[in-house]
Amino acid sequence: MTDRTEPRRSFVHSAGIDLAVFEQGDPQGPTVLLVHGYPDTHVVWDDVAADLAADHHVVRYDVRGAGESGIPDSREGYRLALLAADLFAVADAVSPDRPVHVVAHDWGSLQSWEAVTEPGAERRLASYTSISGPCLDHMGHWIRHRMRRPTPRHLRQLLVQGAHSWYITAFHLPLLAPATWRFGLARAWPRVLRDLEEVSPRAGHPQPTLRQDAVRGIELYRANMRPTLRSPRERPTKVPVQLITLQRDHYVNTFLSEGLERWVPDLTRRQLNATHWSALLEQGPKVAGMVREFTGRIENGSSGVGSSTGGSTGPLVVITGAGSGIGRATALAFAEQQQATVVVCDLDLAAAQRTAELVDLLGGAGHAYQVDVSDGPGMDAFAQTVAATHGVPDVLVNNAGIGHSGTFLQTTEKEWQRVLDVNLWGVIHGCRAFGSLMAERGQGGHIVNLASAAAYLPSKVLAAYATSKAAVLMLSDCLRAELATSGIGVSAICPGIVNTNITRTSTFSGLTAEQQAAKQARVSKLYARRGFPPEKVATEIVKAVRTGKPVVPVTAEAKAARLVGRLWPGLLRQLAKLNAG
Amino acid sequence: MASTFTYSDADLAKFREIQQLAYDCAEKTAAWIEPGVTERQATDRLRRHLVAAGVTDFFHVPFAWFGDRTAFRHFHTPLQFFAGGRVLQEGMPYVLDCAPVVDGYTADIGYGGKVGENRIWDRLAQDLQIYRELILREVRARKPLNEIYAAVDAQIAAHGYDNRHQVYPGRVIGHQVTRNTSRAPAGVNLFGFGLRTLQTLGRELIAERLHGRSPLWADGRSSRHAPTPGLWAVEPHIGFRDTGIKFEELLVVTEDDAYWLDDDLPHVRRWAEPARGGSDRTEQAEAAR
């Protein structure tokens, strides 16, 4: 942490109100304007501001009605248009010649959206980092869209967000809300932050003016919520926006930003494993780091394309065994759908390089490495290289695996070793090496492990393979529970019969080389005839990362087997005696 | 019938001449093509160029495919092979395919192009070279046709592409071409194929079957034999997402050797260009130097 010098205070007059403005840091640096939410004041930004002051001109202000700023005399004085005008007034006062970077949280974010979506805002605002506060107009369209198309998913989203927004309704009740703040909530606020938001108590926070700030701030809701949500306007923006989603936010759900690209063509999505307030009060340096990265990119003129890793704006994805089949298809799906930076590895370097090239062609950024997933130290080294060169991945897909067929007694110790080394230890090494990096970083993420329908479908001729895959399924279940607090999701994918390379390289116990080749050809043909392409599995993987679905059977047979296994496990045990697999 | 190589040098020169003529007409059409043109208009244009050059009959009617139709996406019925109302837009790939017959000498060509920028197309166009070399190498090694087919498919899988020739009727990657000797009326089409073609093809199908061979080159049982001496129109067709490309040209197979009939073709010239797969304009500029 750096510059802790007291901020310089001044006042800016805007629409009949004097706003208290606090400046610190290097006046020559790019200006970052921090806008606080409800029921906070500029103090909530202390940690973030101190960090950013090292290389930025950091400006904060108390919004109207809060802290040391003036108080509007009527509800009309809290309208969004005035709040946006305040933001522009402060920006003009502190940086008249250069556009400013806006960073806002909670209600600060709502009102900054109003400014950011003003026509021509891009001339005054260089970028916008929004934390936990949607644009009310966008939100209005979001609700309308879901009302018009009430699919089960849409209805669930409406219900969940409605339940999370209970306090907004409460704030519209006369007398009750102010009375709650006056007679208890303000005093209990540090405890609320500690117990619900995991914020450790500190001196000087909450601010001494909390009670009045909170009571007055209720007008923000009453003046703006209903009118804007009822008749939302079309509000696109040309300002580059970085959206930081808080994974454990009790008030704003991640799905609220679905489809935001419609309004914001230049959108960068980031995640932080934090609650609504712990983001600023506990993880200030992390937020500052994200802001610094974003402003740096904009200042260097590389907005739109190129992130810290260069070439793409999407998440960083690591995929093992991506030289062919499901791994390659998954790499391409992430590149195509999310402009991801995809780090692919495979035993076959040429194949991995080819995948990386195709990723580039589809608008992502691909990087290839030669890695043997069964080699623990090698995987650790790979993870360190990836972290140093590209950053900590947002998504890890442990895909590498080999096929093997043989009954228990046919399968030699060596064969057992090989199957477990690749299929199980490969996943263990991947989860250990990258999982610890992801947990340490604290921005959440997702791990996808490729299991198989064989994980829950016993077969006498797949003893080693099914055992390894069942272990992967269980490993995923345990890991999911452990990583939940770190905001890292874990999905196990159970594809079923998919037309990939695995059958052409599968081995069979107790067969001569010639018989092996013949059997490989026969099984490959069978799998090809089934005709289920790896692209469809890739689609399910991308979807699992988005939805966090824990176990994903993909093909019809994988789904059927899972169902039968639950309803009639005895039948699966009978079928396991067949010579199929 | 065609079990031994029966063509004289003069015959081959004629075949080469008509193949050049076909590619020439395709290039002329490509130079004319621009955003807003429909597949039918492009086909008409191609046909008019061919007729003006003295073509009286067609092995099959000319085709044009635009956009994702070059990758044969959503093709379910043979009717979808015919040119339709698809309008060409900036950045789209296209494929022109025609098979003119002059004096019974037949050519069957495929020409891939694009309008504007399309990085995927550039890459596919570059990679086509590998298939042209692979096929020649395998045929020279006199591998069975179905194995060569499998090798091409394996290369396509390694590249991460889709084999679109699998969508062709019979999943053929090539077919034999002979001198058309039918006396049926010229210029009459049935199901997109010239009447003379159908008659000749039918006769060959029967004759080849008697030898346990097929004039059609696919991945099935009937292609489990070494390449038959004669002329083969070979058309590997690759696709990636919504972009597809192919070449089609004549391969000469003798009893103990094989070679492409002509190396002076647009796609071959494109590979010789430095670095990028250029547009027609750069090709002309190269040729003018």
mmCIF file of N, CA and C in Angstrom, chain A residues 240 242 266-268 270 293-315 338-341 363-365 367:
data_model
loop_
_atom_site.group_PDB
_atom_site.id
_atom_site.type_symbol
_atom_site.label_atom_id
_atom_site.label_comp_id
_atom_site.label_asym_id
_atom_site.label_seq_id
_atom_site.Cartn_x
_atom_site.Cartn_y
_atom_site.Cartn_z
ATOM 1 N N PRO A 240 -16.132 2.532 -22.934
ATOM 2 C CA PRO A 240 -15.727 1.171 -22.571
ATOM 3 C C PRO A 240 -16.099 0.891 -21.112
ATOM 4 N N GLN A 242 -16.072 -1.769 -17.784
ATOM 5 C CA GLN A 242 -15.603 -2.983 -17.110
ATOM 6 C C GLN A 242 -16.631 -3.309 -16.030
ATOM 7 N N ASP A 266 -18.475 -2.346 -26.012
ATOM 8 C CA ASP A 266 -17.110 -2.539 -25.514
ATOM 9 C C ASP A 266 -17.181 -2.917 -24.036
ATOM 10 N N LEU A 267 -17.485 -4.175 -23.779
ATOM 11 C CA LEU A 267 -17.707 -4.616 -22.393
ATOM 12 C C LEU A 267 -16.650 -5.635 -21.979
ATOM 13 N N THR A 268 -16.069 -5.415 -20.812
ATOM 14 C CA THR A 268 -15.129 -6.383 -20.237
ATOM 15 C C THR A 268 -15.741 -6.908 -18.946
ATOM 16 N N ARG A 270 -15.423 -8.964 -15.434
ATOM 17 C CA ARG A 270 -14.495 -9.515 -14.446
ATOM 18 C C ARG A 270 -15.304 -10.050 -13.276
ATOM 19 N N GLU A 293 -5.580 -2.043 -14.194
ATOM 20 C CA GLU A 293 -5.387 -2.797 -15.432
ATOM 21 C C GLU A 293 -6.258 -2.221 -16.550
ATOM 22 N N PHE A 294 -7.485 -1.898 -16.186
ATOM 23 C CA PHE A 294 -8.451 -1.413 -17.181
ATOM 24 C C PHE A 294 -8.078 -0.008 -17.664
ATOM 25 N N THR A 295 -7.786 0.897 -16.709
ATOM 26 C CA THR A 295 -7.438 2.265 -17.124
ATOM 27 C C THR A 295 -6.145 2.234 -17.941
ATOM 28 N N GLY A 296 -5.218 1.347 -17.536
ATOM 29 C CA GLY A 296 -3.953 1.246 -18.263
ATOM 30 C C GLY A 296 -4.194 0.876 -19.714
ATOM 31 N N ARG A 297 -5.110 -0.071 -19.898
ATOM 32 C CA ARG A 297 -5.435 -0.533 -21.246
ATOM 33 C C ARG A 297 -6.055 0.593 -22.065
ATOM 34 N N ILE A 298 -6.969 1.329 -21.444
ATOM 35 C CA ILE A 298 -7.639 2.417 -22.166
ATOM 36 C C ILE A 298 -6.629 3.522 -22.491
ATOM 37 N N GLU A 299 -5.778 3.852 -21.497
ATOM 38 C CA GLU A 299 -4.792 4.918 -21.716
ATOM 39 C C GLU A 299 -3.830 4.540 -22.837
ATOM 40 N N ASN A 300 -3.544 3.228 -22.937
ATOM 41 C CA ASN A 300 -2.640 2.785 -24.007
ATOM 42 C C ASN A 300 -3.351 2.678 -25.347
ATOM 43 N N GLY A 301 -4.629 2.995 -25.321
ATOM 44 C CA GLY A 301 -5.384 3.014 -26.579
ATOM 45 C C GLY A 301 -5.700 1.655 -27.128
ATOM 46 N N SER A 302 -5.752 0.627 -26.268
ATOM 47 C CA SER A 302 -6.028 -0.711 -26.800
ATOM 48 C C SER A 302 -7.378 -1.225 -26.331
ATOM 49 N N SER A 303 -8.314 -0.331 -26.150
ATOM 50 C CA SER A 303 -9.641 -0.770 -25.722
ATOM 51 C C SER A 303 -10.292 -1.626 -26.792
ATOM 52 N N GLY A 304 -11.174 -2.494 -26.356
ATOM 53 C CA GLY A 304 -11.928 -3.303 -27.328
ATOM 54 C C GLY A 304 -11.219 -4.581 -27.662
ATOM 55 N N VAL A 305 -9.979 -4.486 -28.056
ATOM 56 C CA VAL A 305 -9.236 -5.715 -28.255
ATOM 57 C C VAL A 305 -7.997 -5.685 -27.383
ATOM 58 N N GLY A 306 -7.679 -6.822 -26.827
ATOM 59 C CA GLY A 306 -6.470 -6.927 -26.019
ATOM 60 C C GLY A 306 -6.735 -6.662 -24.564
ATOM 61 N N SER A 307 -6.436 -7.635 -23.739
ATOM 62 C CA SER A 307 -6.533 -7.441 -22.306
ATOM 63 C C SER A 307 -5.119 -7.518 -21.771
ATOM 64 N N SER A 308 -5.009 -7.802 -20.496
ATOM 65 C CA SER A 308 -3.672 -7.885 -19.928
ATOM 66 C C SER A 308 -2.882 -8.985 -20.636
ATOM 67 N N THR A 309 -3.581 -9.972 -21.120
ATOM 68 C CA THR A 309 -2.885 -11.063 -21.783
ATOM 69 C C THR A 309 -2.761 -10.821 -23.287
ATOM 70 N N GLY A 310 -3.431 -9.817 -23.775
ATOM 71 C CA GLY A 310 -3.285 -9.458 -25.177
ATOM 72 C C GLY A 310 -4.149 -10.282 -26.090
ATOM 73 N N GLY A 311 -4.690 -9.669 -27.125
ATOM 74 C CA GLY A 311 -5.367 -10.403 -28.178
ATOM 75 C C GLY A 311 -6.834 -10.657 -27.974
ATOM 76 N N SER A 312 -7.314 -10.777 -26.747
ATOM 77 C CA SER A 312 -8.722 -11.066 -26.591
ATOM 78 C C SER A 312 -9.260 -10.390 -25.336
ATOM 79 N N THR A 313 -10.567 -10.245 -25.290
ATOM 80 C CA THR A 313 -11.181 -9.549 -24.167
ATOM 81 C C THR A 313 -11.876 -10.517 -23.224
ATOM 82 N N GLY A 314 -11.900 -11.773 -23.571
ATOM 83 C CA GLY A 314 -12.655 -12.748 -22.798
ATOM 84 C C GLY A 314 -11.859 -13.333 -21.648
ATOM 85 N N PRO A 315 -12.418 -14.387 -21.041
ATOM 86 C CA PRO A 315 -11.749 -15.024 -19.910
ATOM 87 C C PRO A 315 -10.502 -15.783 -20.335
ATOM 88 N N GLN A 338 -16.803 -16.457 -26.426
ATOM 89 C CA GLN A 338 -16.397 -15.495 -25.394
ATOM 90 C C GLN A 338 -15.094 -14.786 -25.714
ATOM 91 N N GLN A 339 -14.603 -14.913 -26.957
ATOM 92 C CA GLN A 339 -13.327 -14.301 -27.341
ATOM 93 C C GLN A 339 -12.266 -14.579 -26.281
ATOM 94 N N ALA A 340 -12.235 -15.801 -25.806
ATOM 95 C CA ALA A 340 -11.360 -16.156 -24.692
ATOM 96 C C ALA A 340 -9.900 -16.236 -25.122
ATOM 97 N N THR A 341 -9.021 -16.034 -24.149
ATOM 98 C CA THR A 341 -7.629 -16.412 -24.318
ATOM 99 C C THR A 341 -7.553 -17.866 -23.874
ATOM 100 N N GLY A 363 -11.225 -15.576 -33.322
ATOM 101 C CA GLY A 363 -11.357 -14.331 -32.567
ATOM 102 C C GLY A 363 -10.836 -14.405 -31.147
ATOM 103 N N GLY A 364 -10.332 -15.558 -30.725
ATOM 104 C CA GLY A 364 -9.708 -15.640 -29.410
ATOM 105 C C GLY A 364 -8.207 -15.478 -29.539
ATOM 106 N N ALA A 365 -7.495 -15.815 -28.456
ATOM 107 C CA ALA A 365 -6.032 -15.811 -28.516
ATOM 108 C C ALA A 365 -5.579 -17.166 -28.009
ATOM 109 N N HIS A 367 -2.671 -20.212 -27.177
ATOM 110 C CA HIS A 367 -1.279 -20.494 -26.829
ATOM 111 C C HIS A 367 -1.149 -21.979 -26.572
#
